[in-house]
PDB file of C-alpha atoms in Angstrom:
ATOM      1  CA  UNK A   1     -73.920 -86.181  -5.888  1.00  0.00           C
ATOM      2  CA  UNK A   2     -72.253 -88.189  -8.527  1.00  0.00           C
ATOM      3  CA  UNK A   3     -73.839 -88.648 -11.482  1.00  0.00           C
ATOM      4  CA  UNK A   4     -73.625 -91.618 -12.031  1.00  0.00           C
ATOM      5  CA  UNK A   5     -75.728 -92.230  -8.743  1.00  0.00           C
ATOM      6  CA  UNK A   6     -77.782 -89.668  -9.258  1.00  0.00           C
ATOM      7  CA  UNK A   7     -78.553 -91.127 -12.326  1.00  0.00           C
ATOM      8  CA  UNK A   8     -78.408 -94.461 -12.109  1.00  0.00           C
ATOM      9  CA  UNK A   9     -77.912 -95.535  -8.291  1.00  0.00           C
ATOM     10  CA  UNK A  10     -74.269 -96.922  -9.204  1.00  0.00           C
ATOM     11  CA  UNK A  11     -71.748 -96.361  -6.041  1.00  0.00           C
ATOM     12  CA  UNK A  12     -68.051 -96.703  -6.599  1.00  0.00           C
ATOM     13  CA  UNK A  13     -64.806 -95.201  -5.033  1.00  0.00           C
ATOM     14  CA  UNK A  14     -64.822 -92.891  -7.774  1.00  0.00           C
ATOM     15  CA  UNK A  15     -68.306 -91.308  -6.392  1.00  0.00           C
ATOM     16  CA  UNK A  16     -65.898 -90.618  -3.559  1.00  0.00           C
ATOM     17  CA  UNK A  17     -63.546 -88.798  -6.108  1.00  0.00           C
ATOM     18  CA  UNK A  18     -66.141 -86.603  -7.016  1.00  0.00           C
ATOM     19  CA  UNK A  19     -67.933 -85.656  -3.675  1.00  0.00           C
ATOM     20  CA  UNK A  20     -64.110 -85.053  -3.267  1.00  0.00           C
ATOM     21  CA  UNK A  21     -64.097 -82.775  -5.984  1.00  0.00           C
ATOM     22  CA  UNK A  22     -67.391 -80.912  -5.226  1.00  0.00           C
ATOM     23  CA  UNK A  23     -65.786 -80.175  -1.260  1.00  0.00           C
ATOM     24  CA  UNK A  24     -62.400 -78.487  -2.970  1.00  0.00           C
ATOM     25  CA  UNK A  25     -64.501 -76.436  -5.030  1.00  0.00           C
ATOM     26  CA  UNK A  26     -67.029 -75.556  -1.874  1.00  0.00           C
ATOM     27  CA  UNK A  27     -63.599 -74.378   0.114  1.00  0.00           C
ATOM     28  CA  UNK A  28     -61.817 -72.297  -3.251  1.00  0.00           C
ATOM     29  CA  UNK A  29     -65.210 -70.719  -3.935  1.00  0.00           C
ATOM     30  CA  UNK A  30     -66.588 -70.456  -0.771  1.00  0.00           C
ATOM     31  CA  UNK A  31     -69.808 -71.455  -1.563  1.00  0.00           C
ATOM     32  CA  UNK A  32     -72.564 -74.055  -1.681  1.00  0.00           C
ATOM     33  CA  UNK A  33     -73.003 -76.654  -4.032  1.00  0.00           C
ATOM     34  CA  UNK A  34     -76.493 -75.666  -4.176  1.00  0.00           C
ATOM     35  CA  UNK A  35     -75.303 -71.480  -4.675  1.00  0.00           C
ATOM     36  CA  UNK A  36     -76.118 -70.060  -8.217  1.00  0.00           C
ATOM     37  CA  UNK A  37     -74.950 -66.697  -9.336  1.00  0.00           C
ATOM     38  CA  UNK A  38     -77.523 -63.978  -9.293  1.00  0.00           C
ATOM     39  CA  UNK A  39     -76.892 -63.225 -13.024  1.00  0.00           C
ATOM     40  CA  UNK A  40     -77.431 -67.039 -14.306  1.00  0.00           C
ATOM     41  CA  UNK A  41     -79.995 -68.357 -11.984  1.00  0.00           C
ATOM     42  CA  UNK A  42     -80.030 -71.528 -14.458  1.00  0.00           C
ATOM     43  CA  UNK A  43     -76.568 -72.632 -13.060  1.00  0.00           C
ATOM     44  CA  UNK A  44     -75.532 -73.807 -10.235  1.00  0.00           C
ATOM     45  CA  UNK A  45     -72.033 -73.774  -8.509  1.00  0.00           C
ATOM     46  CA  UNK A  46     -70.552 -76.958 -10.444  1.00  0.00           C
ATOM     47  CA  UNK A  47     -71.997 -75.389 -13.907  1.00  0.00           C
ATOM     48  CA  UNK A  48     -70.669 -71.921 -12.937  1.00  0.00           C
ATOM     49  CA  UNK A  49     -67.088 -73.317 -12.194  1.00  0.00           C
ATOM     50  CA  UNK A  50     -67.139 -75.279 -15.678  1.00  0.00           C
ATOM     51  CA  UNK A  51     -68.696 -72.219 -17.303  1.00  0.00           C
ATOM     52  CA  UNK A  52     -65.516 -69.913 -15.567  1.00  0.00           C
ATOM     53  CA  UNK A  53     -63.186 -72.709 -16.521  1.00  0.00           C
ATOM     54  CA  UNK A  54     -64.191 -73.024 -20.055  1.00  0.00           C
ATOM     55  CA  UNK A  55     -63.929 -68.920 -20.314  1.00  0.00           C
ATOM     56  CA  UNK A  56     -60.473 -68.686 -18.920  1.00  0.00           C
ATOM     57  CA  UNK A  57     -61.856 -66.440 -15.761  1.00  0.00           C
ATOM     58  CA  UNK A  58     -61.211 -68.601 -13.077  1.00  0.00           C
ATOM     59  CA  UNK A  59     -60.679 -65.570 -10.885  1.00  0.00           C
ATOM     60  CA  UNK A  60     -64.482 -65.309 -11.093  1.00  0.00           C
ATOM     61  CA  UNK A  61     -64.711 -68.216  -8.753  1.00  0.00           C
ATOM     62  CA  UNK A  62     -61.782 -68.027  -6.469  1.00  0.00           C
ATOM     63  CA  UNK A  63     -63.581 -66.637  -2.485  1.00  0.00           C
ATOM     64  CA  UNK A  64     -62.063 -63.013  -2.377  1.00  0.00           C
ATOM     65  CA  UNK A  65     -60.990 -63.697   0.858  1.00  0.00           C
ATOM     66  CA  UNK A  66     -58.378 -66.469  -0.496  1.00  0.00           C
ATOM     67  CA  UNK A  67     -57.092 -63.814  -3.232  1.00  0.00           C
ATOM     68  CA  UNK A  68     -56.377 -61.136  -0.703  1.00  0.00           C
ATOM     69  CA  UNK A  69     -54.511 -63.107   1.649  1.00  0.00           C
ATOM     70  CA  UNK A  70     -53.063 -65.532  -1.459  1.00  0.00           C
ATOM     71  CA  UNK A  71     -52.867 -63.760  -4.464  1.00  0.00           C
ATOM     72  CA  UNK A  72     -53.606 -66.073  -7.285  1.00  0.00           C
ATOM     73  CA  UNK A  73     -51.334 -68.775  -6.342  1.00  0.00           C
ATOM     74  CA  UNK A  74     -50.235 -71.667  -8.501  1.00  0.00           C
ATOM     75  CA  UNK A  75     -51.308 -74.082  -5.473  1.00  0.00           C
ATOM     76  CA  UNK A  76     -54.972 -72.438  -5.699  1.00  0.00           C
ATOM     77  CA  UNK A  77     -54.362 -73.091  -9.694  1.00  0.00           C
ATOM     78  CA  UNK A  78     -53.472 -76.770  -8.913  1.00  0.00           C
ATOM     79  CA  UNK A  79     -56.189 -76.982  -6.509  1.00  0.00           C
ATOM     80  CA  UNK A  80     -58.983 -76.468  -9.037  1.00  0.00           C
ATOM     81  CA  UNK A  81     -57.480 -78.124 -11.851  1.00  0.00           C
ATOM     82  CA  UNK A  82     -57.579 -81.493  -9.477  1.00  0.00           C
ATOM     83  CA  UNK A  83     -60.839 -80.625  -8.257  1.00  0.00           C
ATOM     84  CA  UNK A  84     -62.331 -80.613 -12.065  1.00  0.00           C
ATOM     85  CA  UNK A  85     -60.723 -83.816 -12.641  1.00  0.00           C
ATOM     86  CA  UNK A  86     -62.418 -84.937  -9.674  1.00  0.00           C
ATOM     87  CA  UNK A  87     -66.263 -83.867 -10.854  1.00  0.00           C
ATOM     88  CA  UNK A  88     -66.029 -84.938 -14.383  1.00  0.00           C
ATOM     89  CA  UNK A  89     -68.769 -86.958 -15.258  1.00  0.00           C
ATOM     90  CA  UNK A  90     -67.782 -90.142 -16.754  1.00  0.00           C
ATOM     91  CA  UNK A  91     -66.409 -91.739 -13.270  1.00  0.00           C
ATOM     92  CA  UNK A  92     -63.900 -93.867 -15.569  1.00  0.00           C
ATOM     93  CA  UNK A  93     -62.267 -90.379 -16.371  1.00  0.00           C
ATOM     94  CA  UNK A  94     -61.840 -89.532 -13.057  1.00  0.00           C
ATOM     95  CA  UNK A  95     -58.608 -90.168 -11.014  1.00  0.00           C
ATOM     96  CA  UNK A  96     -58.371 -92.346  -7.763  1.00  0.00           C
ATOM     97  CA  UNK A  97     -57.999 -90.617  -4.406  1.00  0.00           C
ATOM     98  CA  UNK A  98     -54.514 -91.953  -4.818  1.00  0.00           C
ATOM     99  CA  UNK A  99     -53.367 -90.398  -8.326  1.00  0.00           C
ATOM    100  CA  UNK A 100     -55.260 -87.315  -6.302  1.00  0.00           C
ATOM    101  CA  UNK A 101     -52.818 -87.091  -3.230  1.00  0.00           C
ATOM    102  CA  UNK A 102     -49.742 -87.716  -5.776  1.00  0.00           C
ATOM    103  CA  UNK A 103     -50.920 -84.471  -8.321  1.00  0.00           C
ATOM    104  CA  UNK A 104     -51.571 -82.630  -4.845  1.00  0.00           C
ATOM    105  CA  UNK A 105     -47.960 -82.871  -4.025  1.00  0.00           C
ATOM    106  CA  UNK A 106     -46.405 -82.957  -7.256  1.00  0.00           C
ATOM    107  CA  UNK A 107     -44.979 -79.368  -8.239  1.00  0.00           C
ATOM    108  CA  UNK A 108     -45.492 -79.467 -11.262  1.00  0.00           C
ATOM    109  CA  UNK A 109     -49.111 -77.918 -13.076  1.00  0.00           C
ATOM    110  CA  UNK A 110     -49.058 -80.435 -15.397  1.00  0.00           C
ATOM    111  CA  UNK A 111     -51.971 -82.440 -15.318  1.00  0.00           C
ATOM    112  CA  UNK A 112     -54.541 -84.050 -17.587  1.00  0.00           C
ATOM    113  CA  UNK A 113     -57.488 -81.692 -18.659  1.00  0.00           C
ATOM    114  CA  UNK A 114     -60.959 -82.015 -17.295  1.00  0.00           C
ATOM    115  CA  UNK A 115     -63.505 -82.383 -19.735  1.00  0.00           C
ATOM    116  CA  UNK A 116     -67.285 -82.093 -19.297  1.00  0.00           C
ATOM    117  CA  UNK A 117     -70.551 -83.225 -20.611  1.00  0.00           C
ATOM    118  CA  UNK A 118     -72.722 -79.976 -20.359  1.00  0.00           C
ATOM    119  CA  UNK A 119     -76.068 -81.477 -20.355  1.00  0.00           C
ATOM    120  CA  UNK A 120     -75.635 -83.993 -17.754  1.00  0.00           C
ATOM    121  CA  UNK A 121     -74.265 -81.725 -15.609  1.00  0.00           C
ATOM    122  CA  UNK A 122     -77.175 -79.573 -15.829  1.00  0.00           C
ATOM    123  CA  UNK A 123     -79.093 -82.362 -15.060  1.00  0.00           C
ATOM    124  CA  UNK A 124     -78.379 -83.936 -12.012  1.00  0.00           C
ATOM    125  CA  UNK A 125     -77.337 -80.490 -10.777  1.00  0.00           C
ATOM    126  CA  UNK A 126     -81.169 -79.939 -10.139  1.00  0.00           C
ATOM    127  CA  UNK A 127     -81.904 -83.273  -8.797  1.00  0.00           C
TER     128      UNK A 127
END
């Protein structure tokens, strides 16, 4: 759930971008939104991919099943760097669903970075 809803009850299309977002992490990782690691039962998947992403071990999160039929590809690169822009928290940072479709078939890895507010995160994570 958005924050911004969660939070607040505001809908927009970019609450769409980030349920978005949340789904193309579900898929790379493989796991619930509602899944926290055994080791850091205070985080939850969205935390844990921020966490990962913030730590340069984005392997950590990548479903082993994707790596052994994949490898590491660029497009699995490409798919969480969109994915982050997607769940960031202040909507107005997020792209549309049409900037989304363009960096999805642009070849290039060049994108804008995510950034994240840790403690609303944690939050509405637990809401």
């Amino acid at each position: 759930m958005a924050p911004e809803y969660a939070m607040n009850g505001q809908f927009s299309v970019k609450t769409d971008v980030f349920s978005f977002g949340v789904l193309v992490i579900e898929v790379i990782t493989g796991k619930r939104n509602n899944w926290s690691p055994e080791e850091e039962s205070s985080l939850f998947l969205l935390s844990y991919v921020w966490k990962s992403w913030r730590e340069g071990k984005v392997l950590n999160i990548v479903d082993p099943s994707l790596i052994e039929t994949r490898g590491l590809s660029d497009e699995i690169m490409k798919c969480i760097h969109i994915s982050l822009l997607c769940v960031q928290e202040n909507a107005e940072s997020r792209p549309t669903m049409a900037s989304v479709v363009v960096m999805l078939n642009a070849n290039s890895l060049t994108f804008p970075r995510p950034s994240q507010q840790e403690t609303i995160t944690q939050v509405v994570l637990r809401l």
